[in-house]
Tab-separated table of C-alpha atoms in Angstrom:
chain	number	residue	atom	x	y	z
A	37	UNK	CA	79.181	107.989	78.830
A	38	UNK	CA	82.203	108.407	76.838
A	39	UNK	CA	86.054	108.774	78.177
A	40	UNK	CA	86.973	112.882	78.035
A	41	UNK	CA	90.217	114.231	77.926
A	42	UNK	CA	91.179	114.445	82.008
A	43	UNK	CA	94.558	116.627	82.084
A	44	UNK	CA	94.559	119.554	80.871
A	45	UNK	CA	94.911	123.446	80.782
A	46	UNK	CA	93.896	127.119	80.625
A	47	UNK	CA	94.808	130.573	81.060
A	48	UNK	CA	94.011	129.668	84.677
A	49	UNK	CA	97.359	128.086	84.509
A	50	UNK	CA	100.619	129.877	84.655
A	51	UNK	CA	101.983	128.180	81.779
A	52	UNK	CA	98.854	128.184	79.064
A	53	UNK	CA	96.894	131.395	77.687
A	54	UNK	CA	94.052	128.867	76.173
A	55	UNK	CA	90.444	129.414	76.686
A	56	UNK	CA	87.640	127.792	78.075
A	57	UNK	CA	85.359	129.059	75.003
A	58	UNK	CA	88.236	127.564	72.629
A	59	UNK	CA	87.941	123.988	73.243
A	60	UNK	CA	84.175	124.040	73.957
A	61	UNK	CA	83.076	125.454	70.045
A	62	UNK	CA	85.873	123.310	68.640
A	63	UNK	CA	84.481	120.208	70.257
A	64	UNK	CA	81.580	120.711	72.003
A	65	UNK	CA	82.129	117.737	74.364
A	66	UNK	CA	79.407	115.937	76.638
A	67	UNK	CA	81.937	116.408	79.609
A	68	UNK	CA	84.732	119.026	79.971
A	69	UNK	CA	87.771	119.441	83.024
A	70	UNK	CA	90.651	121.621	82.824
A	71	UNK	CA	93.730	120.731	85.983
A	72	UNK	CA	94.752	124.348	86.204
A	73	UNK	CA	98.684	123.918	87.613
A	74	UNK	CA	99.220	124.185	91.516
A	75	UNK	CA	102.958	124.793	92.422
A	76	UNK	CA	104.329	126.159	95.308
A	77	UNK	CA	107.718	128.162	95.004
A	78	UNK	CA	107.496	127.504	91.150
A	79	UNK	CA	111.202	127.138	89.789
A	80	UNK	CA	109.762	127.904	86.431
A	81	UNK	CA	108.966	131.246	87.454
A	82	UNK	CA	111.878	131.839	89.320
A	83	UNK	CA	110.091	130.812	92.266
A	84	UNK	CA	107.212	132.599	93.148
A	85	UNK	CA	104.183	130.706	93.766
A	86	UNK	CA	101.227	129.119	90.576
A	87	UNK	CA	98.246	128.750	92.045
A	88	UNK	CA	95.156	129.045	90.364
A	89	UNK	CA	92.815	131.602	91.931
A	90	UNK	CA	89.705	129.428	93.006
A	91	UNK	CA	87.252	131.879	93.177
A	92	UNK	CA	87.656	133.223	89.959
A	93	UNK	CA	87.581	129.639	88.353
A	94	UNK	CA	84.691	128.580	89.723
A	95	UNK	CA	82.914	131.797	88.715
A	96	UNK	CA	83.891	131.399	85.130
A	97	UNK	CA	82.653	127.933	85.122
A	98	UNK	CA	79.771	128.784	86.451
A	99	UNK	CA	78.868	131.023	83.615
A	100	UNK	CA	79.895	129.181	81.314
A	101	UNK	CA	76.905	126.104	82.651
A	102	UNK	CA	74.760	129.029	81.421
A	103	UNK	CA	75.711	128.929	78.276
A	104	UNK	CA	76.859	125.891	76.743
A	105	UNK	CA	75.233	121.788	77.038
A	106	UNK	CA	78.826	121.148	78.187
A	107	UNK	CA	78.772	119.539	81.597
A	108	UNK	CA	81.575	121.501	83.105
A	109	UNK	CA	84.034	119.988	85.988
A	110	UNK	CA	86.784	121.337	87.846
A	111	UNK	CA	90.187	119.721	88.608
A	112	UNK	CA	93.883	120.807	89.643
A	113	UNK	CA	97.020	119.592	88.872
A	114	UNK	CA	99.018	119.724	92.237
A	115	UNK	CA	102.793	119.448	91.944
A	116	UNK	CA	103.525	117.675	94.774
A	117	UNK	CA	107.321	118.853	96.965
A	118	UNK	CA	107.288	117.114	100.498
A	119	UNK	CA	107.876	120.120	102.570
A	120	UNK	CA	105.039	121.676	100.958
A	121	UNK	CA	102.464	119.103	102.003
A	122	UNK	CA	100.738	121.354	104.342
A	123	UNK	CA	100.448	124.242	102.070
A	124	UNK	CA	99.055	121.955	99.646
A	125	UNK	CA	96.536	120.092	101.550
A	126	UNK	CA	95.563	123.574	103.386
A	127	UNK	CA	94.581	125.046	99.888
A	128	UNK	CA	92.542	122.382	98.709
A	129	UNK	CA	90.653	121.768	101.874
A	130	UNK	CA	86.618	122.278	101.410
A	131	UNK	CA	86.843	123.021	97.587
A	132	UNK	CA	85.299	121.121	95.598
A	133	UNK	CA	87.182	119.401	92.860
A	134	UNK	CA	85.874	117.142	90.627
A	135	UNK	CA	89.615	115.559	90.198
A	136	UNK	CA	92.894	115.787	91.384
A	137	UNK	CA	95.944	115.041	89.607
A	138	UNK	CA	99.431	114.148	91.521
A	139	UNK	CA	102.622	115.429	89.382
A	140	UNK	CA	106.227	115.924	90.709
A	141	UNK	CA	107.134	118.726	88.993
A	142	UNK	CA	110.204	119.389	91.113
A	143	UNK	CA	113.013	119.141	93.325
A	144	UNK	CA	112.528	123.025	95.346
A	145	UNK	CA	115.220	123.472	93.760
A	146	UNK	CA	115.387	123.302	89.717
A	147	UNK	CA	112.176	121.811	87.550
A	148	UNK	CA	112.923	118.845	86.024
A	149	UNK	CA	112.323	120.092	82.617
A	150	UNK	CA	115.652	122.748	83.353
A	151	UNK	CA	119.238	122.037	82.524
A	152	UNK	CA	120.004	121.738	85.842
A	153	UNK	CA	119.257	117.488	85.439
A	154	UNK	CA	121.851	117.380	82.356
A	155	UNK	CA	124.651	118.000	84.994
A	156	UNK	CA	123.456	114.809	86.623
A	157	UNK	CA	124.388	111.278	86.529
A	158	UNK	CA	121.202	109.127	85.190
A	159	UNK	CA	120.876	106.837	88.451
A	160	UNK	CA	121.349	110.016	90.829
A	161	UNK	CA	118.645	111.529	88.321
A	162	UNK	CA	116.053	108.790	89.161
A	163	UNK	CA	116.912	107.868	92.581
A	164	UNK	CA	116.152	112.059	93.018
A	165	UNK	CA	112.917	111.897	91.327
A	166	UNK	CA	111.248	108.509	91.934
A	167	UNK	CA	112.156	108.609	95.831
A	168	UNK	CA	110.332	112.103	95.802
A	169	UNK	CA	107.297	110.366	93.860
A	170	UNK	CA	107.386	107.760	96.470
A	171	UNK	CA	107.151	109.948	99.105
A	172	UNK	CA	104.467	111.877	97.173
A	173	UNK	CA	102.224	108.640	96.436
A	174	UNK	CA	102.608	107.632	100.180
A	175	UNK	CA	101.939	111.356	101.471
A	176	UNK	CA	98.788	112.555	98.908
A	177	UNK	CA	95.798	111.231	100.314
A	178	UNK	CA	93.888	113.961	98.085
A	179	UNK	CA	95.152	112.601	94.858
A	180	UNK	CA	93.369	110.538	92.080
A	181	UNK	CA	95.909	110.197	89.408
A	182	UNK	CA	99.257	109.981	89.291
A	183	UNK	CA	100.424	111.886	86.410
A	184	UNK	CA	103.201	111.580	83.299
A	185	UNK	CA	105.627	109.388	85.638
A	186	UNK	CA	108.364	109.863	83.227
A	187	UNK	CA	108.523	113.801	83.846
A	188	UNK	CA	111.473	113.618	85.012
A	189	UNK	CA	113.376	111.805	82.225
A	190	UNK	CA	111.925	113.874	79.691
A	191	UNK	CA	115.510	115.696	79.062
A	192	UNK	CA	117.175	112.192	78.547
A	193	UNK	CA	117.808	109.967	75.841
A	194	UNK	CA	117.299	106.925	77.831
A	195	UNK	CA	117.027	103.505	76.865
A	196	UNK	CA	114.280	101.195	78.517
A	197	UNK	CA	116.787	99.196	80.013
A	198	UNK	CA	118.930	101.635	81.441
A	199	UNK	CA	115.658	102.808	82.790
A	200	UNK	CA	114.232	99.889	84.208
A	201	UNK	CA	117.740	99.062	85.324
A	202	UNK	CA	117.515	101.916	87.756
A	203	UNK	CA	113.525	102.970	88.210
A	204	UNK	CA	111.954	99.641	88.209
A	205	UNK	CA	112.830	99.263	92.206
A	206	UNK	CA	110.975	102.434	92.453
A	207	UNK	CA	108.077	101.473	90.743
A	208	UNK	CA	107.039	98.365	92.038
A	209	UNK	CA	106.663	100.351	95.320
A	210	UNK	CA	104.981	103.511	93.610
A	211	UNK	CA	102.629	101.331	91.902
A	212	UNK	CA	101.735	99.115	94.728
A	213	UNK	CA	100.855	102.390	96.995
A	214	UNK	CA	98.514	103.755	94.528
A	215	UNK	CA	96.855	100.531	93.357
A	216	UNK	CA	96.001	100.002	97.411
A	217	UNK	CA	94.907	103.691	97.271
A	218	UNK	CA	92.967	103.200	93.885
A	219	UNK	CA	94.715	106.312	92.394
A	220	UNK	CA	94.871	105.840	88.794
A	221	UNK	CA	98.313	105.798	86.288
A	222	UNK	CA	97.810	108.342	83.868
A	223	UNK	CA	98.812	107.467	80.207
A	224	UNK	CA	100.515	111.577	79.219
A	225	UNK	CA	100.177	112.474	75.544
A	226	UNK	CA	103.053	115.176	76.224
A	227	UNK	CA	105.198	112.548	77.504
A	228	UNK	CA	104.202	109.493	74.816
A	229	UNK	CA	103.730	111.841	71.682
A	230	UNK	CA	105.703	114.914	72.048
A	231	UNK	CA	108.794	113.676	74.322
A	232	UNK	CA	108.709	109.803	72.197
A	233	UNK	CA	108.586	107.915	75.812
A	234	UNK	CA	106.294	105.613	74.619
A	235	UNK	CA	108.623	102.899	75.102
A	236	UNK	CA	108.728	104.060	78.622
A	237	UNK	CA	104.986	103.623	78.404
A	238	UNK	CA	105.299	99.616	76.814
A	239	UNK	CA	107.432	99.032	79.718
A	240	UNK	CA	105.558	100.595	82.283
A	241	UNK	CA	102.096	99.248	81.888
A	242	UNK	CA	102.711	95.077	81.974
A	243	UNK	CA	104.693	96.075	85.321
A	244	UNK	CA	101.776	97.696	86.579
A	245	UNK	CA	99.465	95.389	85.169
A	246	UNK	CA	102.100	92.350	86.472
A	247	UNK	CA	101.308	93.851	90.384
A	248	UNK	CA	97.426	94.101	89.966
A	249	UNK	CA	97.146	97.732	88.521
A	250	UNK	CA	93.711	98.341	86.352
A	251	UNK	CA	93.101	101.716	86.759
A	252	UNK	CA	94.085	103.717	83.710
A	253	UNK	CA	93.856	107.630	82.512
A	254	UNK	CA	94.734	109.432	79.245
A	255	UNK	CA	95.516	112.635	79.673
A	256	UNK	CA	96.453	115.146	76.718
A	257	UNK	CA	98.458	117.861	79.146
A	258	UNK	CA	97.373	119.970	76.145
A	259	UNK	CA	98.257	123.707	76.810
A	260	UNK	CA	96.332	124.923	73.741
A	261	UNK	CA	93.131	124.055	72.181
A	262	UNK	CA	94.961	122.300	69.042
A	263	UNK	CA	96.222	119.717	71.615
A	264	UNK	CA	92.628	118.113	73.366
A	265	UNK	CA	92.817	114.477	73.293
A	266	UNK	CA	96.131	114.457	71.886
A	267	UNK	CA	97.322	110.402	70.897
A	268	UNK	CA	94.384	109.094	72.285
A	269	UNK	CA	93.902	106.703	70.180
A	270	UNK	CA	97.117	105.130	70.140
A	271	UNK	CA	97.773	105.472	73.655
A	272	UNK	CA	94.084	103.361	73.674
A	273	UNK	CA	95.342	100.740	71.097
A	274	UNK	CA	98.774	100.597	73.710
A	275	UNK	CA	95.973	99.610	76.327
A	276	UNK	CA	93.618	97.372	74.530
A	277	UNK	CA	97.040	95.126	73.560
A	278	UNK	CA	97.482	94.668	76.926
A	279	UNK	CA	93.185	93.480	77.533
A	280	UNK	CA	92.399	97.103	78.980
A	281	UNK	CA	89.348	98.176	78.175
A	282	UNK	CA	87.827	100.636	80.874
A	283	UNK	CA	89.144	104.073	81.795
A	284	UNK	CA	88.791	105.678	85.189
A	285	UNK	CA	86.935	109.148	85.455
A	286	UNK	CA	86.574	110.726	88.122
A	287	UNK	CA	83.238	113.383	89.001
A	288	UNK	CA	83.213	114.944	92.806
A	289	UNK	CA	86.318	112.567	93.251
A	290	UNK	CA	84.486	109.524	92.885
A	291	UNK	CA	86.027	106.673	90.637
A	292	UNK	CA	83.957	105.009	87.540
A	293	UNK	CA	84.774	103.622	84.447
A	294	UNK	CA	83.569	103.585	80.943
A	295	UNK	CA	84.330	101.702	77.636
A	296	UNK	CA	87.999	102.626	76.216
């Protein structure tokens, strides 16, 4: 079995009008997974509530098994807020996802893609965001993957140092708690291509690595079809220079690994 791109969306999404047909006849891959966006009290829509309609999904997948060689899977992206946690782990009780990504998306407040985090200093920035992903990591049980972990710094020109000067505390304990949990660290083609945090990335990884980490995802967070396995192959070279050569997948939640 070959790696397949593991984050990304459709017009089951609030943010993404793409199609499920789309990226099938432009690459006809062995496996296929969309993570349709689940956020609670979404800031980016002046807060009303994303959530993908279930039923619907599953019926379009469904039909589309009929139709194309595709093995079709289903996964969710949930952006995680701790006073949601209940609403959360009430929707995805008894459905059957294949994966489930874990993204902090926000604050309940402002999304950390707004202006809002330009009025902030940089180390009450990422003492905001990484304590919320460390409550998330400790808190998600459901979760497989921990998703683009620089999200939040997307807005900032940051230096790695100034970065790990601040984060790095963060991350040792956000990385231990999902290496115990065997959650994965997603590799974000958004983040690493389109944002140029790949630095964040080459500092990142050898810490991970450095505390036992091994479980690794690329994920293209691609919105349209153009995107699919966007910087996959230099996010894999980033991996193979540090000896990783396995990716996680996961199918009815359960973790293998094939060749990068």
């Amino acid at each position: 079995m070959n790696y397949y791109d593991q984050h990304l969306h459709t017009h089951h999404s609030f943010d993404s009008n793409e199609t499920f047909e789309n990226y099938l006849k432009t690459y006809s891959p062995t496996y296929f997974v969309s993570t349709e966006h689940l956020d609670f009290d979404n800031p980016y829509v002046k807060g009303t509530d994303s959530i993908p309609e279930f039923e619907a999904y599953k019926k379009e997948i469904e039909s589309l098994d009929k139709k194309h060689e595709t093995t079709l899977l289903k996964g969710i992206e949930v952006g995680y807020v701790d006073y949601q946690h209940d609403r959360i782990t009430s929707f995805l009780n008894e459905k059957d996802y294949d994966i489930i990504l874990l993204s902090i998306h926000q604050n309940g407040r402002f999304d950390y893609m707004d202006d809002d985090v330009l009025a902030l200093e940089v180390v009450d920035l990422i003492d905001d965001y990484y304590s919320r992903m460390l409550d998330a990591v400790k808190k998600a049980d459901f979760a497989n993957v921990l998703t683009h972990f620089d999200y939040g710094m997307r807005r900032l020109d940051l230096s790695v140092d100034e970065f790990k000067k601040y984060a790095e505390p963060y991350l040792i304990d956000i990385f231990k708690i999902i290496i115990e949990k065997d959650m994965a660290f997603e590799l974000n083609a958004k983040s690493f291509i389109k944002y140029g945090n790949k630095a964040l990335y080459e500092y990142a990884i050898p810490l991970y690595i450095s505390l036992g980490g091994k479980l690794f995802t690329l994920g293209s967070d691609a919105h349209v079809v153009e995107d699919y396995e966007l910087g996959f192959e230099k996010m894999g070279s980033l991996l193979k220079k540090h000896g990783i050569n396995k990716l996680a997948i996961y199918q009815k939640q359960k973790l293998n690994s094939v060749e990068l």
